[in-house]
PDB file of C-alpha atoms and ligand atoms in Angstrom:
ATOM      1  CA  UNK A 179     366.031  62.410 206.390  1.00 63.00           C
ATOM      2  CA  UNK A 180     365.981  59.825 203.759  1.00 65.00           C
ATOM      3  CA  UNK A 181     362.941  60.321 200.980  1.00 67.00           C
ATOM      4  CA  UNK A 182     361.410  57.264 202.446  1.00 68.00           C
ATOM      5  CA  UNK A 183     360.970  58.562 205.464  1.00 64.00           C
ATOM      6  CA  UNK A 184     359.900  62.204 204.086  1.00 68.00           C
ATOM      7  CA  UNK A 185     356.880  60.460 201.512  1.00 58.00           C
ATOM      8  CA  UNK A 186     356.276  58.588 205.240  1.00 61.00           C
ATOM      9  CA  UNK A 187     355.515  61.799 206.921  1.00 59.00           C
ATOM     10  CA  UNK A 188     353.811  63.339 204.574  1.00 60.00           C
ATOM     11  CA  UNK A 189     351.512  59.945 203.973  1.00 59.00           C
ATOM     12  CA  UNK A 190     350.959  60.526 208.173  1.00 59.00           C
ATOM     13  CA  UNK A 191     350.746  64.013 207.572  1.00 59.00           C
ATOM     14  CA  UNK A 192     347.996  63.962 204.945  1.00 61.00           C
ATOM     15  CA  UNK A 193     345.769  60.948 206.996  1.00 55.00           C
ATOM     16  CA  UNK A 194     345.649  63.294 209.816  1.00 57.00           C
ATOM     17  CA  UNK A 195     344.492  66.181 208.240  1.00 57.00           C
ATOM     18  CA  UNK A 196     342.000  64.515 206.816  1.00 56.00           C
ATOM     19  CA  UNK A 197     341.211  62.486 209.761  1.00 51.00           C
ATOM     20  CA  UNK A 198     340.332  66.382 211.250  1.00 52.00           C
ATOM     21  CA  UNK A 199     338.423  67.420 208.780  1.00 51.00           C
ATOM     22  CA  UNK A 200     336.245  64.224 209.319  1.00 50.00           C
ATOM     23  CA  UNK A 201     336.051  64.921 213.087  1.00 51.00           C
ATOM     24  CA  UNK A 202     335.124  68.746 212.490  1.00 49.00           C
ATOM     25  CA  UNK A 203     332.282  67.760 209.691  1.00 47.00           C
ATOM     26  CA  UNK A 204     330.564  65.381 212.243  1.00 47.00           C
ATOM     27  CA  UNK A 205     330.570  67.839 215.081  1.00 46.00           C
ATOM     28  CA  UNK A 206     329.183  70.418 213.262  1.00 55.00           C
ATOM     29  CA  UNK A 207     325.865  71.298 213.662  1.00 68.00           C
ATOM     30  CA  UNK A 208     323.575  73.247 211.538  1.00 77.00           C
ATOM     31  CA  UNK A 209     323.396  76.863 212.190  1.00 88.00           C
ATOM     32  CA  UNK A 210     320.078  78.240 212.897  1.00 96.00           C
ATOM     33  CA  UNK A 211     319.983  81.652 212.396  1.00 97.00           C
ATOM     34  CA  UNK A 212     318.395  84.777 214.644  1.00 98.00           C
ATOM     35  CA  UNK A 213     314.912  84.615 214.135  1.00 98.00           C
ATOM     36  CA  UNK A 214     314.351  88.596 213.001  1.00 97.00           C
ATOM     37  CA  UNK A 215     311.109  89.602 212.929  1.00 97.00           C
ATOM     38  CA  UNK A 216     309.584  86.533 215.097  1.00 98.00           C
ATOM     39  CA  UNK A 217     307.417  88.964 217.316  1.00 97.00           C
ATOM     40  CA  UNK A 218     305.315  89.881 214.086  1.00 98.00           C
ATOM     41  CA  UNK A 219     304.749  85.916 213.897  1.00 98.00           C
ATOM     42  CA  UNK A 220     301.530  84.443 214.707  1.00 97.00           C
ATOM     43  CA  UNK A 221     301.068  84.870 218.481  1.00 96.00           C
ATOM     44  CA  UNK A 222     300.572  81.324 219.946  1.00 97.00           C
ATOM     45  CA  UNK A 223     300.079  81.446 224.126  1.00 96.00           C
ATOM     46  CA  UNK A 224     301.578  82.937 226.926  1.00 95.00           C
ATOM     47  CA  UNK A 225     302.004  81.921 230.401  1.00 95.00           C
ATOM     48  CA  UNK A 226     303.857  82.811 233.636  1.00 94.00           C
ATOM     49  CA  UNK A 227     306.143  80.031 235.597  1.00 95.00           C
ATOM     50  CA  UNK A 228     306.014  81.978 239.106  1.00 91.00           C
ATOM     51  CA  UNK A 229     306.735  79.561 241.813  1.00 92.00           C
ATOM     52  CA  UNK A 230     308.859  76.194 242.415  1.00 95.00           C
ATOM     53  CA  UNK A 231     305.124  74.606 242.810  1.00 97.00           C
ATOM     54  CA  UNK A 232     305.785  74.387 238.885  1.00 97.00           C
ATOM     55  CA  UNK A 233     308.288  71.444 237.708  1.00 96.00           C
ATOM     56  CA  UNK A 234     309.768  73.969 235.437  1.00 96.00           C
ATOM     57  CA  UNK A 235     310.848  76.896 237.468  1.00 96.00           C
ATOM     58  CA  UNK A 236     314.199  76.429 237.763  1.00 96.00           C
ATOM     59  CA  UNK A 237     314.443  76.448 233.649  1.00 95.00           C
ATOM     60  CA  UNK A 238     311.583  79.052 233.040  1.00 96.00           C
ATOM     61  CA  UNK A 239     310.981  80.973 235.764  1.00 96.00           C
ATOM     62  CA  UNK A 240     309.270  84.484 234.337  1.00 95.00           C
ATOM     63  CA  UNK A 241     306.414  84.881 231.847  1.00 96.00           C
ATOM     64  CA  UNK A 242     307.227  83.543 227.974  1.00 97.00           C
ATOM     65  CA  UNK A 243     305.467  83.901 224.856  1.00 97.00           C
ATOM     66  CA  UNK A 244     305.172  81.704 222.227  1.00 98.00           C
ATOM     67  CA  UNK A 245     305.366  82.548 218.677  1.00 98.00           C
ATOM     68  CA  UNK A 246     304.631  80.194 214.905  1.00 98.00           C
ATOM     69  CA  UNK A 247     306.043  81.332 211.726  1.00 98.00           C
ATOM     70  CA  UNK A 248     303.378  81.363 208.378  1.00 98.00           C
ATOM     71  CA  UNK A 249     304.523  77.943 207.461  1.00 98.00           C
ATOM     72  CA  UNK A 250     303.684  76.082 211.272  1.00 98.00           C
ATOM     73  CA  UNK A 251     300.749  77.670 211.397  1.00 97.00           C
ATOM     74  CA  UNK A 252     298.311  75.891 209.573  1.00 96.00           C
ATOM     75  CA  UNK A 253     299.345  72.623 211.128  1.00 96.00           C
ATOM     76  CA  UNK A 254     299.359  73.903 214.442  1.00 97.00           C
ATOM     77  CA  UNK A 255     295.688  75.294 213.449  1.00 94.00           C
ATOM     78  CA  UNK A 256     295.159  71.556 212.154  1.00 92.00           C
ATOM     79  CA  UNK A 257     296.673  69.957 214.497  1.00 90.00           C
ATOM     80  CA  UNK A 258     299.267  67.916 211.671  1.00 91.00           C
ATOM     81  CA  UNK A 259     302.742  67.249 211.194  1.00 94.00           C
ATOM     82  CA  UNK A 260     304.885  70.303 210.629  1.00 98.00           C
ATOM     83  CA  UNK A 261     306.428  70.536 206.806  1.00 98.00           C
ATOM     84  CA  UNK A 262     309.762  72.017 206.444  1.00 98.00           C
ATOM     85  CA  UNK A 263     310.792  75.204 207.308  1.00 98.00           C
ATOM     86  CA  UNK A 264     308.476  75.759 210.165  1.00 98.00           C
ATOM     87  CA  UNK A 265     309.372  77.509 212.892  1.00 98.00           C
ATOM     88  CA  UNK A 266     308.222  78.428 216.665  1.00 98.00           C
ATOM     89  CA  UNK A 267     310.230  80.494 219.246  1.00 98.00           C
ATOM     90  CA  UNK A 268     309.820  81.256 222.929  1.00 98.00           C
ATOM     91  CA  UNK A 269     310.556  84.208 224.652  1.00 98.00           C
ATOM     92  CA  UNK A 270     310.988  84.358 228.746  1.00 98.00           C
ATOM     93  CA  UNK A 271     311.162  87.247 230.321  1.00 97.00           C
ATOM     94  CA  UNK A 272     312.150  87.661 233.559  1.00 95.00           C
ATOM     95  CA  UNK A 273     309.719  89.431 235.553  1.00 91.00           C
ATOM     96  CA  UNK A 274     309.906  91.317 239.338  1.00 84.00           C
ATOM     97  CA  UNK A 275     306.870  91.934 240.750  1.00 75.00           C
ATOM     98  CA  UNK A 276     305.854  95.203 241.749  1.00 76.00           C
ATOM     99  CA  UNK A 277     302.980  97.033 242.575  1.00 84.00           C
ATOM    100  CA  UNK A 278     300.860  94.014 242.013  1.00 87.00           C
ATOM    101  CA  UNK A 279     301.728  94.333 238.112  1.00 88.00           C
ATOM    102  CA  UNK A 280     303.924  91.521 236.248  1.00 87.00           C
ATOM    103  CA  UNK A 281     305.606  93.381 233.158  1.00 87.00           C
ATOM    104  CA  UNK A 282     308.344  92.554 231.021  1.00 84.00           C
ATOM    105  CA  UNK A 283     310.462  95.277 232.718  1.00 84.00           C
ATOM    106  CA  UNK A 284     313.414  92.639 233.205  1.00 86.00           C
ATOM    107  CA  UNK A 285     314.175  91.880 230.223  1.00 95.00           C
ATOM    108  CA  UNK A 286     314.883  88.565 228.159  1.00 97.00           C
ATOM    109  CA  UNK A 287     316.304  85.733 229.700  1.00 98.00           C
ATOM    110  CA  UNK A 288     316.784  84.041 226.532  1.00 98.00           C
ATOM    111  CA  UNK A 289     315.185  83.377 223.226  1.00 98.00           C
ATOM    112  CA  UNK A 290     314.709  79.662 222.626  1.00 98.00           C
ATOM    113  CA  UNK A 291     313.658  78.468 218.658  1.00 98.00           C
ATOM    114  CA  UNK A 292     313.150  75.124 216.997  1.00 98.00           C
ATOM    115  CA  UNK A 293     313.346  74.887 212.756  1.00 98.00           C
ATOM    116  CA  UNK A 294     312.064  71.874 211.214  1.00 98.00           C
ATOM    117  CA  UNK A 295     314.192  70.007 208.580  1.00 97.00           C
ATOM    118  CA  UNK A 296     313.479  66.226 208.151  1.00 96.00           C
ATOM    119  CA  UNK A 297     316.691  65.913 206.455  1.00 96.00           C
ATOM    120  CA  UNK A 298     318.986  68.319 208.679  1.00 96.00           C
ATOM    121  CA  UNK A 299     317.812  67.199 212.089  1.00 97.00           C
ATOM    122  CA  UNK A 300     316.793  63.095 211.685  1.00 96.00           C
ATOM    123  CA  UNK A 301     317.657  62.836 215.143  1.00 96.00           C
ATOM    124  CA  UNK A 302     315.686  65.118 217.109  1.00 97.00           C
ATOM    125  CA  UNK A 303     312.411  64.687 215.165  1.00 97.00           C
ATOM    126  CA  UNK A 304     313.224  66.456 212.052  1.00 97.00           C
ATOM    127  CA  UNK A 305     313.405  69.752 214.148  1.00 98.00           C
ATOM    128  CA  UNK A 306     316.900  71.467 214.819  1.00 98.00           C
ATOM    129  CA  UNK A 307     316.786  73.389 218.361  1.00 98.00           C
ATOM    130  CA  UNK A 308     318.719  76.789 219.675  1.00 98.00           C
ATOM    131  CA  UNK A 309     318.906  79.125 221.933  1.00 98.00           C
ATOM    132  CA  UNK A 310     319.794  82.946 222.012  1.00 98.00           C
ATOM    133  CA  UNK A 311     320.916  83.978 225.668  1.00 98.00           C
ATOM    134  CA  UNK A 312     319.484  87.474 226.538  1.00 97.00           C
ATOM    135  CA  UNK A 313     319.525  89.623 223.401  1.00 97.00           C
ATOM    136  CA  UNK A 314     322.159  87.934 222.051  1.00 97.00           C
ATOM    137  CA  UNK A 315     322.270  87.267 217.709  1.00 97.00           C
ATOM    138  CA  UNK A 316     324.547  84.243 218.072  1.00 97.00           C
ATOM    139  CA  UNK A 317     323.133  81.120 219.111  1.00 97.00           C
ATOM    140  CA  UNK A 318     325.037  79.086 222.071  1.00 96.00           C
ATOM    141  CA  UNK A 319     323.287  75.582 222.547  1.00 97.00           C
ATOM    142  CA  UNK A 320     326.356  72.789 222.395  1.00 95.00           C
ATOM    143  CA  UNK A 321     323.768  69.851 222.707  1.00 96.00           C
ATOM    144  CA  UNK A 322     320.198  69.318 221.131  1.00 97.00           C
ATOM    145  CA  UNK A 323     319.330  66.202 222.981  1.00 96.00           C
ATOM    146  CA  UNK A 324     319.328  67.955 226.315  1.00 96.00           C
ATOM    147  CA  UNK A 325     316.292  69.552 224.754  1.00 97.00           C
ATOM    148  CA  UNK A 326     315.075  66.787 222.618  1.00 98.00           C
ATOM    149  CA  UNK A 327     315.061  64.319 225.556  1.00 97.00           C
ATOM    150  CA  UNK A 328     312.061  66.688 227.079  1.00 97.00           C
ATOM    151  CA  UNK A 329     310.280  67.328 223.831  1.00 98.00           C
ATOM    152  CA  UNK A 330     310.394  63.768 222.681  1.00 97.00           C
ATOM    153  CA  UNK A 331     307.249  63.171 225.118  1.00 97.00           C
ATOM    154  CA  UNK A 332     305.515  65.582 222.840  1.00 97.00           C
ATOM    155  CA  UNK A 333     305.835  63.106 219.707  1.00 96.00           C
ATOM    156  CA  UNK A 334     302.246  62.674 219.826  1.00 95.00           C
ATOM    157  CA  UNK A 335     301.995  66.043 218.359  1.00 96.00           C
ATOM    158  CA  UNK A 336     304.973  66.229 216.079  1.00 97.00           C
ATOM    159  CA  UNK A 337     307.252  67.180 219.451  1.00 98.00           C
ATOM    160  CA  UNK A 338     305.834  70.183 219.903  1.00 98.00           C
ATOM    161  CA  UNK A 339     303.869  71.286 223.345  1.00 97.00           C
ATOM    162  CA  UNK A 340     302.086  74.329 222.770  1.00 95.00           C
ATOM    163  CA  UNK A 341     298.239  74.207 221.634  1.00 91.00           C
ATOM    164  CA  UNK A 342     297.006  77.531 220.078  1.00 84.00           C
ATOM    165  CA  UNK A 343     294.490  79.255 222.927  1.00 80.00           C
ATOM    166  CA  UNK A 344     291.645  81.357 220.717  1.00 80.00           C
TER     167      UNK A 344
HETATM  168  C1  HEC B 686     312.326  69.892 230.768  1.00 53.83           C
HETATM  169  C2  HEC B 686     311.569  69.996 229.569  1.00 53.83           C
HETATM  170  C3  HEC B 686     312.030  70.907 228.463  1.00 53.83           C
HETATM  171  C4  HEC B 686     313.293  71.110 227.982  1.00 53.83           C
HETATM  172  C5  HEC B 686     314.590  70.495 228.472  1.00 53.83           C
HETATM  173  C6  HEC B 686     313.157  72.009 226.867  1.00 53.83           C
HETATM  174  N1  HEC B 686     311.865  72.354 226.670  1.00 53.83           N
HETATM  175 FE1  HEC B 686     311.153  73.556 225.205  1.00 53.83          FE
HETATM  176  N2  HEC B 686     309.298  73.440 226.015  1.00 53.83           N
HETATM  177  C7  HEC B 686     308.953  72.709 227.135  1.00 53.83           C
HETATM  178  C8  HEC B 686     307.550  72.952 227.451  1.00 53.83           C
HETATM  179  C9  HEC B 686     306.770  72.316 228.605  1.00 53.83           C
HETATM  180  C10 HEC B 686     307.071  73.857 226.507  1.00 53.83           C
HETATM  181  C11 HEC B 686     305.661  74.451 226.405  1.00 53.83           C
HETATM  182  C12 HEC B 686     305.573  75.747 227.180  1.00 53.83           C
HETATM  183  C13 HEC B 686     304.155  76.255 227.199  1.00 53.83           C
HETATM  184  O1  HEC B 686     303.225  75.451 227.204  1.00 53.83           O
HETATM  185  O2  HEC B 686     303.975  77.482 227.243  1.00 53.83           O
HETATM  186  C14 HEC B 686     308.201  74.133 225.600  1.00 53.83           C
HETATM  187  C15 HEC B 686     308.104  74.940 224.482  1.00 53.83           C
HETATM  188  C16 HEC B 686     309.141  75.202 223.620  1.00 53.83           C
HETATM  189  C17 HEC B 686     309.023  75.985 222.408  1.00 53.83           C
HETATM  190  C18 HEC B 686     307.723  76.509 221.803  1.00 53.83           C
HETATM  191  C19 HEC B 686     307.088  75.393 220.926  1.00 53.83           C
HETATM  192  C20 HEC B 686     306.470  74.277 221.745  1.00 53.83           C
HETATM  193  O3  HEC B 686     306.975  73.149 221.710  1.00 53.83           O
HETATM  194  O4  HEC B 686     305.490  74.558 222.453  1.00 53.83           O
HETATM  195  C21 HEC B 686     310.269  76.080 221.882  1.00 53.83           C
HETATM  196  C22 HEC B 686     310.678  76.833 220.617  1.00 53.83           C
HETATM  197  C23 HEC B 686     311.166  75.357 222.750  1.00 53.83           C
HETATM  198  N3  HEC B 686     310.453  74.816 223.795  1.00 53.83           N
HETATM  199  C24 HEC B 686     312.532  75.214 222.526  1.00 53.83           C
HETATM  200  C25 HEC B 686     313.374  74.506 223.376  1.00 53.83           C
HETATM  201  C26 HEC B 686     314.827  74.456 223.215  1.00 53.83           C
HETATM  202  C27 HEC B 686     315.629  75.127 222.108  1.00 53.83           C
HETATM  203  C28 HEC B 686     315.299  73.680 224.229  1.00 53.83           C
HETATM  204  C29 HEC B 686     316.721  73.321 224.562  1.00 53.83           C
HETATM  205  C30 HEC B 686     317.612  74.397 224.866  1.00 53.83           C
HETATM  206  C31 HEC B 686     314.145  73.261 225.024  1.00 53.83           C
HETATM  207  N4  HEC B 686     313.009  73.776 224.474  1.00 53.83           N
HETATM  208  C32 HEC B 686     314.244  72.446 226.127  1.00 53.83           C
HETATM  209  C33 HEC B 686     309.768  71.863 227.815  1.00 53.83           C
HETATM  210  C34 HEC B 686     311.134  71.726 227.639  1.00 53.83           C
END
């Protein structure tokens, strides 16, 4: 190999790396981490998705709970934008009936959380999105916008559905 050729390789060499590193940096997404703690967060609503007469049942068949962190409360409260930092999750539980009781006996289907951040998340509203499947730490989601594209009909009220019920 003449040196021509070698400083040619490594010129190639060097413009792919860095073409890789480029790729990896865009497709990265902000972790968001396991929300510890959330059940001793501000209780927001709970309902139960039990037949296909609801749109949603296929996605959230079982009973869910909702849950703010300190800094979403007061604008859920006030109804206002959320500032940064704020945080809700949702729970769903799957849920057998039996003995004309629902309980929580079948444990989590999966632990779903949004995290506002104007600046991390400018294309989903300012808020980033995950999910935790069963009682897993890690989150999985590959793709906000399959979640965004729902919760953009919420922008009314900052993309968010859930109203606090007294
Ligand atoms: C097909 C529509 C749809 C999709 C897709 C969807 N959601 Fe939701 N999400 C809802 C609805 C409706 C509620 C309100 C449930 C209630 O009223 O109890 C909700 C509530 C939530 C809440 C509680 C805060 C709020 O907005 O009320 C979180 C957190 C949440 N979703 C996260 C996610 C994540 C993460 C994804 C993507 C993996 C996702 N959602 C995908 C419809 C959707």
């Amino acid at each position: 190999m003449t040196s021509r050729t070698r400083v040619l390789l490594l010129v190639l060499l060097a413009g792919a790396a860095s073409l890789g590193l480029l790729y990896a940096q865009a497709q990265k997404k902000p972790v968001i981490a396991f929300p510890m703690g959330y059940r001793k967060w501000t209780h927001v609503k709970t309902m139960v998705i039990l037949t296909n007469a609801h749109k949603l049942f296929d996605r959230f068949e079982g009973l869910h709970n909702v849950y703010v962190n300190d800094i979403g409360w007061p604008a859920l409260q006030q109804g206002k934008a959320y500032p940064d930092g704020s945080m809700f999750a949702f729970e769903l539980f799957s849920v057998p009936s039996a003995g004309g009781a629902i309980e929580t006996r079948g444990g989590r289907k999966f632990l779903a959380v949004i995290k506002k951040n104007a600046k991390l998340y400018p294309q989903t509203g300012g808020w980033g999105f995950e999910v935790f499947q069963g009682y897993q730490g890690t989150g999985s989601l590959k793709d906000m916008k399959q979640c965004f594209d729902c919760h953009s009909a919420q922008k009314r009220k900052d993309y968010v559905f859930s109203d606090y019920v007294e």
